[in-house]
PDB file of C-alpha atoms in Angstrom:
ATOM      1  CA  UNK A 152     193.745 -74.959  19.280  1.00 53.00           C
ATOM      2  CA  UNK A 153     189.806 -75.912  18.741  1.00 68.00           C
ATOM      3  CA  UNK A 154     187.587 -76.614  15.740  1.00 91.00           C
ATOM      4  CA  UNK A 155     188.825 -77.379  12.502  1.00 95.00           C
ATOM      5  CA  UNK A 156     191.791 -75.983  10.895  1.00 95.00           C
ATOM      6  CA  UNK A 157     193.430 -76.089   7.496  1.00 96.00           C
ATOM      7  CA  UNK A 158     196.695 -75.353   6.013  1.00 96.00           C
ATOM      8  CA  UNK A 159     197.852 -73.602   4.264  1.00 96.00           C
ATOM      9  CA  UNK A 160     194.976 -70.965   3.857  1.00 95.00           C
ATOM     10  CA  UNK A 161     196.352 -69.664   0.390  1.00 95.00           C
ATOM     11  CA  UNK A 162     198.261 -71.856  -2.283  1.00 96.00           C
ATOM     12  CA  UNK A 163     199.219 -70.838  -5.901  1.00 95.00           C
ATOM     13  CA  UNK A 164     200.660 -73.557  -7.963  1.00 92.00           C
ATOM     14  CA  UNK A 165     201.786 -74.681 -11.404  1.00 90.00           C
ATOM     15  CA  UNK A 166     200.029 -77.920 -13.484  1.00 88.00           C
ATOM     16  CA  UNK A 167     203.212 -80.004 -12.825  1.00 88.00           C
ATOM     17  CA  UNK A 168     203.588 -79.103  -9.154  1.00 88.00           C
ATOM     18  CA  UNK A 169     202.698 -81.561  -6.489  1.00 93.00           C
ATOM     19  CA  UNK A 170     201.285 -80.028  -3.062  1.00 95.00           C
ATOM     20  CA  UNK A 171     199.363 -81.282  -0.383  1.00 97.00           C
ATOM     21  CA  UNK A 172     196.446 -79.728   1.645  1.00 98.00           C
ATOM     22  CA  UNK A 173     196.116 -80.592   5.426  1.00 98.00           C
ATOM     23  CA  UNK A 174     192.899 -80.618   7.828  1.00 98.00           C
ATOM     24  CA  UNK A 175     193.122 -81.281  11.405  1.00 97.00           C
ATOM     25  CA  UNK A 176     190.055 -81.512  13.504  1.00 97.00           C
ATOM     26  CA  UNK A 177     190.467 -81.244  17.170  1.00 94.00           C
ATOM     27  CA  UNK A 178     186.864 -81.821  18.260  1.00 94.00           C
ATOM     28  CA  UNK A 179     187.134 -85.958  18.596  1.00 94.00           C
ATOM     29  CA  UNK A 180     185.064 -86.472  15.600  1.00 94.00           C
ATOM     30  CA  UNK A 181     185.338 -89.915  13.503  1.00 93.00           C
ATOM     31  CA  UNK A 182     184.124 -88.679  10.103  1.00 93.00           C
ATOM     32  CA  UNK A 183     185.704 -86.072   7.826  1.00 94.00           C
ATOM     33  CA  UNK A 184     184.897 -84.695   4.350  1.00 93.00           C
ATOM     34  CA  UNK A 185     186.577 -82.898   1.543  1.00 94.00           C
ATOM     35  CA  UNK A 186     184.560 -80.255  -0.292  1.00 94.00           C
ATOM     36  CA  UNK A 187     185.380 -78.105  -3.390  1.00 95.00           C
ATOM     37  CA  UNK A 188     183.545 -74.579  -3.778  1.00 92.00           C
ATOM     38  CA  UNK A 189     183.985 -73.119  -7.203  1.00 91.00           C
ATOM     39  CA  UNK A 190     182.694 -69.834  -8.213  1.00 84.00           C
ATOM     40  CA  UNK A 191     179.113 -69.921  -9.177  1.00 74.00           C
ATOM     41  CA  UNK A 192     178.707 -73.589  -8.246  1.00 82.00           C
ATOM     42  CA  UNK A 193     177.331 -75.354  -5.560  1.00 84.00           C
ATOM     43  CA  UNK A 194     179.695 -76.801  -2.848  1.00 89.00           C
ATOM     44  CA  UNK A 195     180.659 -80.703  -4.232  1.00 90.00           C
ATOM     45  CA  UNK A 196     181.302 -83.424  -1.934  1.00 89.00           C
ATOM     46  CA  UNK A 197     184.576 -84.519  -2.743  1.00 93.00           C
ATOM     47  CA  UNK A 198     185.675 -87.668  -0.231  1.00 92.00           C
ATOM     48  CA  UNK A 199     184.211 -89.002   2.919  1.00 91.00           C
ATOM     49  CA  UNK A 200     186.157 -91.118   5.177  1.00 92.00           C
ATOM     50  CA  UNK A 201     184.702 -92.558   8.614  1.00 89.00           C
ATOM     51  CA  UNK A 202     187.048 -94.032  11.128  1.00 87.00           C
ATOM     52  CA  UNK A 203     190.077 -93.462   8.246  1.00 86.00           C
ATOM     53  CA  UNK A 204     188.248 -95.411   6.040  1.00 86.00           C
ATOM     54  CA  UNK A 205     187.073 -94.041   2.826  1.00 86.00           C
ATOM     55  CA  UNK A 206     183.311 -94.300   2.653  1.00 83.00           C
ATOM     56  CA  UNK A 207     182.558 -91.840  -0.642  1.00 75.00           C
ATOM     57  CA  UNK A 208     184.848 -90.947  -3.526  1.00 72.00           C
ATOM     58  CA  UNK A 209     182.302 -88.834  -5.811  1.00 73.00           C
ATOM     59  CA  UNK A 210     183.771 -89.086  -8.934  1.00 84.00           C
ATOM     60  CA  UNK A 211     186.848 -87.304  -8.486  1.00 91.00           C
ATOM     61  CA  UNK A 212     189.626 -87.298 -10.935  1.00 92.00           C
ATOM     62  CA  UNK A 213     192.756 -89.019  -9.792  1.00 92.00           C
ATOM     63  CA  UNK A 214     194.791 -85.921  -9.750  1.00 94.00           C
ATOM     64  CA  UNK A 215     193.235 -85.476  -6.092  1.00 95.00           C
ATOM     65  CA  UNK A 216     194.682 -88.216  -3.772  1.00 94.00           C
ATOM     66  CA  UNK A 217     193.105 -87.992  -0.504  1.00 95.00           C
ATOM     67  CA  UNK A 218     194.749 -89.677   2.740  1.00 95.00           C
ATOM     68  CA  UNK A 219     193.449 -89.786   6.337  1.00 95.00           C
ATOM     69  CA  UNK A 220     196.340 -91.301   8.718  1.00 94.00           C
ATOM     70  CA  UNK A 221     193.996 -90.999  11.577  1.00 93.00           C
ATOM     71  CA  UNK A 222     190.938 -89.735  12.459  1.00 91.00           C
ATOM     72  CA  UNK A 223     192.010 -85.935  13.696  1.00 95.00           C
ATOM     73  CA  UNK A 224     193.923 -85.994  10.209  1.00 97.00           C
ATOM     74  CA  UNK A 225     192.744 -85.529   6.589  1.00 97.00           C
ATOM     75  CA  UNK A 226     195.265 -84.456   3.305  1.00 97.00           C
ATOM     76  CA  UNK A 227     194.400 -83.942   0.100  1.00 97.00           C
ATOM     77  CA  UNK A 228     197.326 -84.523  -2.125  1.00 97.00           C
ATOM     78  CA  UNK A 229     197.333 -82.509  -5.720  1.00 95.00           C
ATOM     79  CA  UNK A 230     199.493 -83.465  -8.789  1.00 93.00           C
ATOM     80  CA  UNK A 231     199.179 -82.282 -12.459  1.00 93.00           C
ATOM     81  CA  UNK A 232     196.195 -79.886 -11.570  1.00 93.00           C
ATOM     82  CA  UNK A 233     194.059 -78.012 -14.276  1.00 93.00           C
ATOM     83  CA  UNK A 234     193.419 -74.648 -14.085  1.00 93.00           C
ATOM     84  CA  UNK A 235     189.911 -75.156 -13.774  1.00 93.00           C
ATOM     85  CA  UNK A 236     190.611 -76.977 -10.259  1.00 95.00           C
ATOM     86  CA  UNK A 237     191.340 -73.782  -8.912  1.00 95.00           C
ATOM     87  CA  UNK A 238     188.523 -73.401  -6.074  1.00 95.00           C
ATOM     88  CA  UNK A 239     188.189 -73.166  -2.210  1.00 94.00           C
ATOM     89  CA  UNK A 240     188.911 -76.537  -0.346  1.00 96.00           C
ATOM     90  CA  UNK A 241     186.758 -77.055   2.611  1.00 95.00           C
ATOM     91  CA  UNK A 242     187.113 -79.623   5.235  1.00 96.00           C
ATOM     92  CA  UNK A 243     184.768 -80.757   7.583  1.00 94.00           C
ATOM     93  CA  UNK A 244     184.205 -83.071  10.371  1.00 94.00           C
ATOM     94  CA  UNK A 245     181.454 -84.855  12.034  1.00 92.00           C
ATOM     95  CA  UNK A 246     180.921 -87.047  15.292  1.00 90.00           C
ATOM     96  CA  UNK A 247     179.821 -89.751  12.731  1.00 87.00           C
ATOM     97  CA  UNK A 248     177.702 -90.391   9.816  1.00 82.00           C
ATOM     98  CA  UNK A 249     174.488 -89.916  11.339  1.00 78.00           C
ATOM     99  CA  UNK A 250     172.631 -86.710   9.864  1.00 70.00           C
ATOM    100  CA  UNK A 251     170.096 -86.868  12.610  1.00 68.00           C
ATOM    101  CA  UNK A 252     172.381 -85.976  15.500  1.00 69.00           C
ATOM    102  CA  UNK A 253     175.918 -85.065  13.881  1.00 78.00           C
ATOM    103  CA  UNK A 254     176.526 -82.066  12.875  1.00 84.00           C
ATOM    104  CA  UNK A 255     179.328 -80.854  10.338  1.00 89.00           C
ATOM    105  CA  UNK A 256     181.722 -78.238  11.300  1.00 91.00           C
ATOM    106  CA  UNK A 257     183.990 -76.699   8.699  1.00 93.00           C
ATOM    107  CA  UNK A 258     187.342 -75.166   8.518  1.00 94.00           C
ATOM    108  CA  UNK A 259     188.289 -72.094   6.963  1.00 93.00           C
ATOM    109  CA  UNK A 260     189.506 -73.468   3.452  1.00 94.00           C
ATOM    110  CA  UNK A 261     192.110 -73.052   1.237  1.00 96.00           C
ATOM    111  CA  UNK A 262     192.181 -71.255  -1.433  1.00 95.00           C
ATOM    112  CA  UNK A 263     194.027 -72.958  -4.580  1.00 96.00           C
ATOM    113  CA  UNK A 264     194.923 -71.226  -7.718  1.00 95.00           C
ATOM    114  CA  UNK A 265     196.645 -73.299 -10.587  1.00 94.00           C
ATOM    115  CA  UNK A 266     198.446 -71.183 -13.128  1.00 92.00           C
TER     116      UNK A 266
ATOM    117  CA  UNK B  90     167.680 -87.127  -6.953  1.00 75.00           C
ATOM    118  CA  UNK B  91     168.318 -85.211  -4.032  1.00 81.00           C
ATOM    119  CA  UNK B  92     168.869 -81.341  -4.926  1.00 89.00           C
ATOM    120  CA  UNK B  93     168.448 -77.749  -3.575  1.00 94.00           C
ATOM    121  CA  UNK B  94     167.435 -74.589  -5.381  1.00 95.00           C
ATOM    122  CA  UNK B  95     168.084 -71.330  -3.635  1.00 96.00           C
ATOM    123  CA  UNK B  96     166.318 -69.020  -6.387  1.00 96.00           C
ATOM    124  CA  UNK B  97     168.145 -65.776  -5.261  1.00 95.00           C
ATOM    125  CA  UNK B  98     171.542 -65.003  -6.065  1.00 94.00           C
ATOM    126  CA  UNK B  99     172.151 -61.757  -4.203  1.00 96.00           C
ATOM    127  CA  UNK B 100     169.780 -59.814  -1.972  1.00 97.00           C
ATOM    128  CA  UNK B 101     170.160 -56.534  -0.289  1.00 97.00           C
ATOM    129  CA  UNK B 102     168.336 -55.305   2.285  1.00 97.00           C
ATOM    130  CA  UNK B 103     168.545 -52.547   4.961  1.00 97.00           C
ATOM    131  CA  UNK B 104     169.741 -52.520   8.462  1.00 97.00           C
ATOM    132  CA  UNK B 105     166.899 -53.356  10.703  1.00 97.00           C
ATOM    133  CA  UNK B 106     164.602 -54.569   7.981  1.00 97.00           C
ATOM    134  CA  UNK B 107     163.440 -57.902   7.893  1.00 97.00           C
ATOM    135  CA  UNK B 108     164.769 -61.084   5.848  1.00 97.00           C
ATOM    136  CA  UNK B 109     163.626 -64.238   4.396  1.00 98.00           C
ATOM    137  CA  UNK B 110     165.976 -66.122   2.183  1.00 98.00           C
ATOM    138  CA  UNK B 111     164.695 -68.958  -0.243  1.00 98.00           C
ATOM    139  CA  UNK B 112     165.166 -72.329  -0.211  1.00 97.00           C
ATOM    140  CA  UNK B 113     163.803 -75.523  -2.025  1.00 96.00           C
ATOM    141  CA  UNK B 114     164.781 -79.004  -1.940  1.00 94.00           C
ATOM    142  CA  UNK B 115     163.923 -82.074  -3.856  1.00 90.00           C
ATOM    143  CA  UNK B 116     164.277 -85.173  -1.869  1.00 79.00           C
ATOM    144  CA  UNK B 117     162.166 -88.303  -1.614  1.00 70.00           C
ATOM    145  CA  UNK B 118     162.052 -89.125   2.278  1.00 75.00           C
ATOM    146  CA  UNK B 119     161.885 -87.061   5.173  1.00 75.00           C
ATOM    147  CA  UNK B 120     164.759 -84.478   4.640  1.00 86.00           C
ATOM    148  CA  UNK B 121     167.451 -83.304   7.241  1.00 90.00           C
ATOM    149  CA  UNK B 122     167.807 -79.937   6.472  1.00 93.00           C
ATOM    150  CA  UNK B 123     170.347 -76.967   7.492  1.00 94.00           C
ATOM    151  CA  UNK B 124     171.175 -73.420   6.592  1.00 97.00           C
ATOM    152  CA  UNK B 125     175.223 -72.252   6.971  1.00 96.00           C
ATOM    153  CA  UNK B 126     176.545 -68.942   6.661  1.00 96.00           C
ATOM    154  CA  UNK B 127     180.056 -68.231   5.184  1.00 94.00           C
ATOM    155  CA  UNK B 128     181.726 -64.927   5.616  1.00 91.00           C
ATOM    156  CA  UNK B 129     184.291 -63.666   3.307  1.00 84.00           C
ATOM    157  CA  UNK B 130     187.373 -65.580   3.834  1.00 78.00           C
ATOM    158  CA  UNK B 131     185.682 -67.900   6.270  1.00 82.00           C
ATOM    159  CA  UNK B 132     184.842 -71.273   6.424  1.00 86.00           C
ATOM    160  CA  UNK B 133     180.915 -72.636   6.942  1.00 91.00           C
ATOM    161  CA  UNK B 134     178.991 -71.904  10.208  1.00 92.00           C
ATOM    162  CA  UNK B 135     175.963 -73.931  11.066  1.00 93.00           C
ATOM    163  CA  UNK B 136     172.990 -71.745  11.858  1.00 96.00           C
ATOM    164  CA  UNK B 137     170.497 -74.194  12.369  1.00 95.00           C
ATOM    165  CA  UNK B 138     169.094 -77.535  11.171  1.00 93.00           C
ATOM    166  CA  UNK B 139     165.890 -79.519  10.903  1.00 92.00           C
ATOM    167  CA  UNK B 140     165.225 -83.266  11.524  1.00 87.00           C
ATOM    168  CA  UNK B 141     162.130 -83.764  12.739  1.00 84.00           C
ATOM    169  CA  UNK B 142     159.343 -82.223  15.212  1.00 86.00           C
ATOM    170  CA  UNK B 143     158.480 -78.693  15.366  1.00 88.00           C
ATOM    171  CA  UNK B 144     158.536 -77.072  11.809  1.00 91.00           C
ATOM    172  CA  UNK B 145     159.581 -73.752  13.069  1.00 96.00           C
ATOM    173  CA  UNK B 146     163.527 -74.041  14.011  1.00 96.00           C
ATOM    174  CA  UNK B 147     165.556 -71.353  15.872  1.00 96.00           C
ATOM    175  CA  UNK B 148     169.166 -70.941  15.015  1.00 96.00           C
ATOM    176  CA  UNK B 149     171.916 -68.952  16.497  1.00 95.00           C
ATOM    177  CA  UNK B 150     171.891 -64.973  15.717  1.00 94.00           C
ATOM    178  CA  UNK B 151     168.269 -64.633  15.932  1.00 96.00           C
ATOM    179  CA  UNK B 152     167.784 -66.827  12.652  1.00 97.00           C
ATOM    180  CA  UNK B 153     164.809 -69.356  12.383  1.00 98.00           C
ATOM    181  CA  UNK B 154     163.633 -71.085   9.760  1.00 98.00           C
ATOM    182  CA  UNK B 155     160.407 -72.845   8.637  1.00 96.00           C
ATOM    183  CA  UNK B 156     159.956 -76.292   7.391  1.00 95.00           C
ATOM    184  CA  UNK B 157     156.805 -76.642   4.718  1.00 94.00           C
ATOM    185  CA  UNK B 158     156.667 -80.160   3.312  1.00 91.00           C
ATOM    186  CA  UNK B 159     153.797 -79.123   0.743  1.00 91.00           C
ATOM    187  CA  UNK B 160     155.956 -76.430  -0.424  1.00 93.00           C
ATOM    188  CA  UNK B 161     159.137 -78.517  -0.318  1.00 93.00           C
ATOM    189  CA  UNK B 162     160.905 -75.327   1.364  1.00 95.00           C
ATOM    190  CA  UNK B 163     162.896 -74.360   4.269  1.00 97.00           C
ATOM    191  CA  UNK B 164     163.202 -70.673   4.127  1.00 98.00           C
ATOM    192  CA  UNK B 165     165.236 -68.681   6.511  1.00 98.00           C
ATOM    193  CA  UNK B 166     164.282 -65.539   8.132  1.00 98.00           C
ATOM    194  CA  UNK B 167     165.253 -62.994  10.575  1.00 98.00           C
ATOM    195  CA  UNK B 168     163.254 -60.133  11.945  1.00 97.00           C
ATOM    196  CA  UNK B 169     165.805 -57.305  12.152  1.00 97.00           C
ATOM    197  CA  UNK B 170     168.983 -57.622   9.918  1.00 97.00           C
ATOM    198  CA  UNK B 171     172.299 -56.310  11.430  1.00 96.00           C
ATOM    199  CA  UNK B 172     175.293 -54.986   9.139  1.00 95.00           C
ATOM    200  CA  UNK B 173     177.137 -58.035  10.490  1.00 95.00           C
ATOM    201  CA  UNK B 174     174.404 -60.191   9.026  1.00 96.00           C
ATOM    202  CA  UNK B 175     175.966 -59.469   5.375  1.00 96.00           C
ATOM    203  CA  UNK B 176     177.388 -62.891   3.994  1.00 97.00           C
ATOM    204  CA  UNK B 177     176.657 -65.909   1.879  1.00 96.00           C
ATOM    205  CA  UNK B 178     174.030 -68.311   3.011  1.00 97.00           C
ATOM    206  CA  UNK B 179     173.822 -71.787   1.923  1.00 96.00           C
ATOM    207  CA  UNK B 180     171.395 -74.304   1.980  1.00 96.00           C
ATOM    208  CA  UNK B 181     171.683 -77.801   2.277  1.00 94.00           C
ATOM    209  CA  UNK B 182     170.080 -81.220   2.702  1.00 91.00           C
ATOM    210  CA  UNK B 183     171.517 -84.320   4.038  1.00 86.00           C
ATOM    211  CA  UNK B 184     172.734 -87.117   1.472  1.00 76.00           C
ATOM    212  CA  UNK B 185     172.530 -90.520   1.560  1.00 71.00           C
ATOM    213  CA  UNK B 186     176.103 -91.104   2.379  1.00 68.00           C
ATOM    214  CA  UNK B 187     176.048 -88.554   5.448  1.00 69.00           C
ATOM    215  CA  UNK B 188     177.091 -85.581   3.177  1.00 76.00           C
ATOM    216  CA  UNK B 189     175.353 -82.639   2.793  1.00 85.00           C
ATOM    217  CA  UNK B 190     174.201 -81.379  -0.899  1.00 88.00           C
ATOM    218  CA  UNK B 191     174.413 -77.586  -0.960  1.00 92.00           C
ATOM    219  CA  UNK B 192     172.431 -74.868  -3.020  1.00 94.00           C
ATOM    220  CA  UNK B 193     174.284 -72.392  -4.985  1.00 93.00           C
ATOM    221  CA  UNK B 194     174.056 -69.947  -2.203  1.00 95.00           C
ATOM    222  CA  UNK B 195     172.527 -66.270  -1.521  1.00 96.00           C
ATOM    223  CA  UNK B 196     175.093 -63.041  -0.914  1.00 96.00           C
ATOM    224  CA  UNK B 197     173.335 -60.969   1.337  1.00 97.00           C
ATOM    225  CA  UNK B 198     174.290 -57.421   1.365  1.00 97.00           C
ATOM    226  CA  UNK B 199     173.244 -55.242   4.060  1.00 97.00           C
ATOM    227  CA  UNK B 200     172.938 -51.165   3.431  1.00 95.00           C
ATOM    228  CA  UNK B 201     173.157 -48.764   6.327  1.00 90.00           C
TER     229      UNK B 201
END
């Protein structure tokens, strides 16, 4: 498999559930990102990891908890979410954090619905 | 603060017609600029990017964009649109943490 994959593609959960989103990149990259795409709002950066260390936490509520066990995998653990958290969650990766040379490659996203 | 404005939420063009999608950015230094496309149910695919040098950038699928510093713009163009170009297009500027700051997107519809 190539590129950036995300599972599940669709997720419906209640506000009291705990679930996790998974992202895997097969590109040998060192940096990984979580973005949130809500209707009628720009894509919002949530977290950035470089070499498995978090380098950016963009004021994200603690009900979202990222985990990067290695440079190929990124998780987003979800608990006690709110209906307004319903969105498309996109994972991306890049070789490093240098924007003059590194392109971000995106996965297909997980469509999350919180009831 | 860095920001990106895409003034057109939705554009409809006829197949074969030319296309221009507008993008304006706010950034203090020389920006890194990007255009991405998102088809329904898919992630974002990079069309082209500008880092430095020639202000007219060629991308995939016949797209090009021109960086105009004086206008703080990075408009995307295509001379002849195909039905398969119907998608949502996002302009982005590189942020200080290696992230991307996106505009709200422009949805393109193509009439047969």
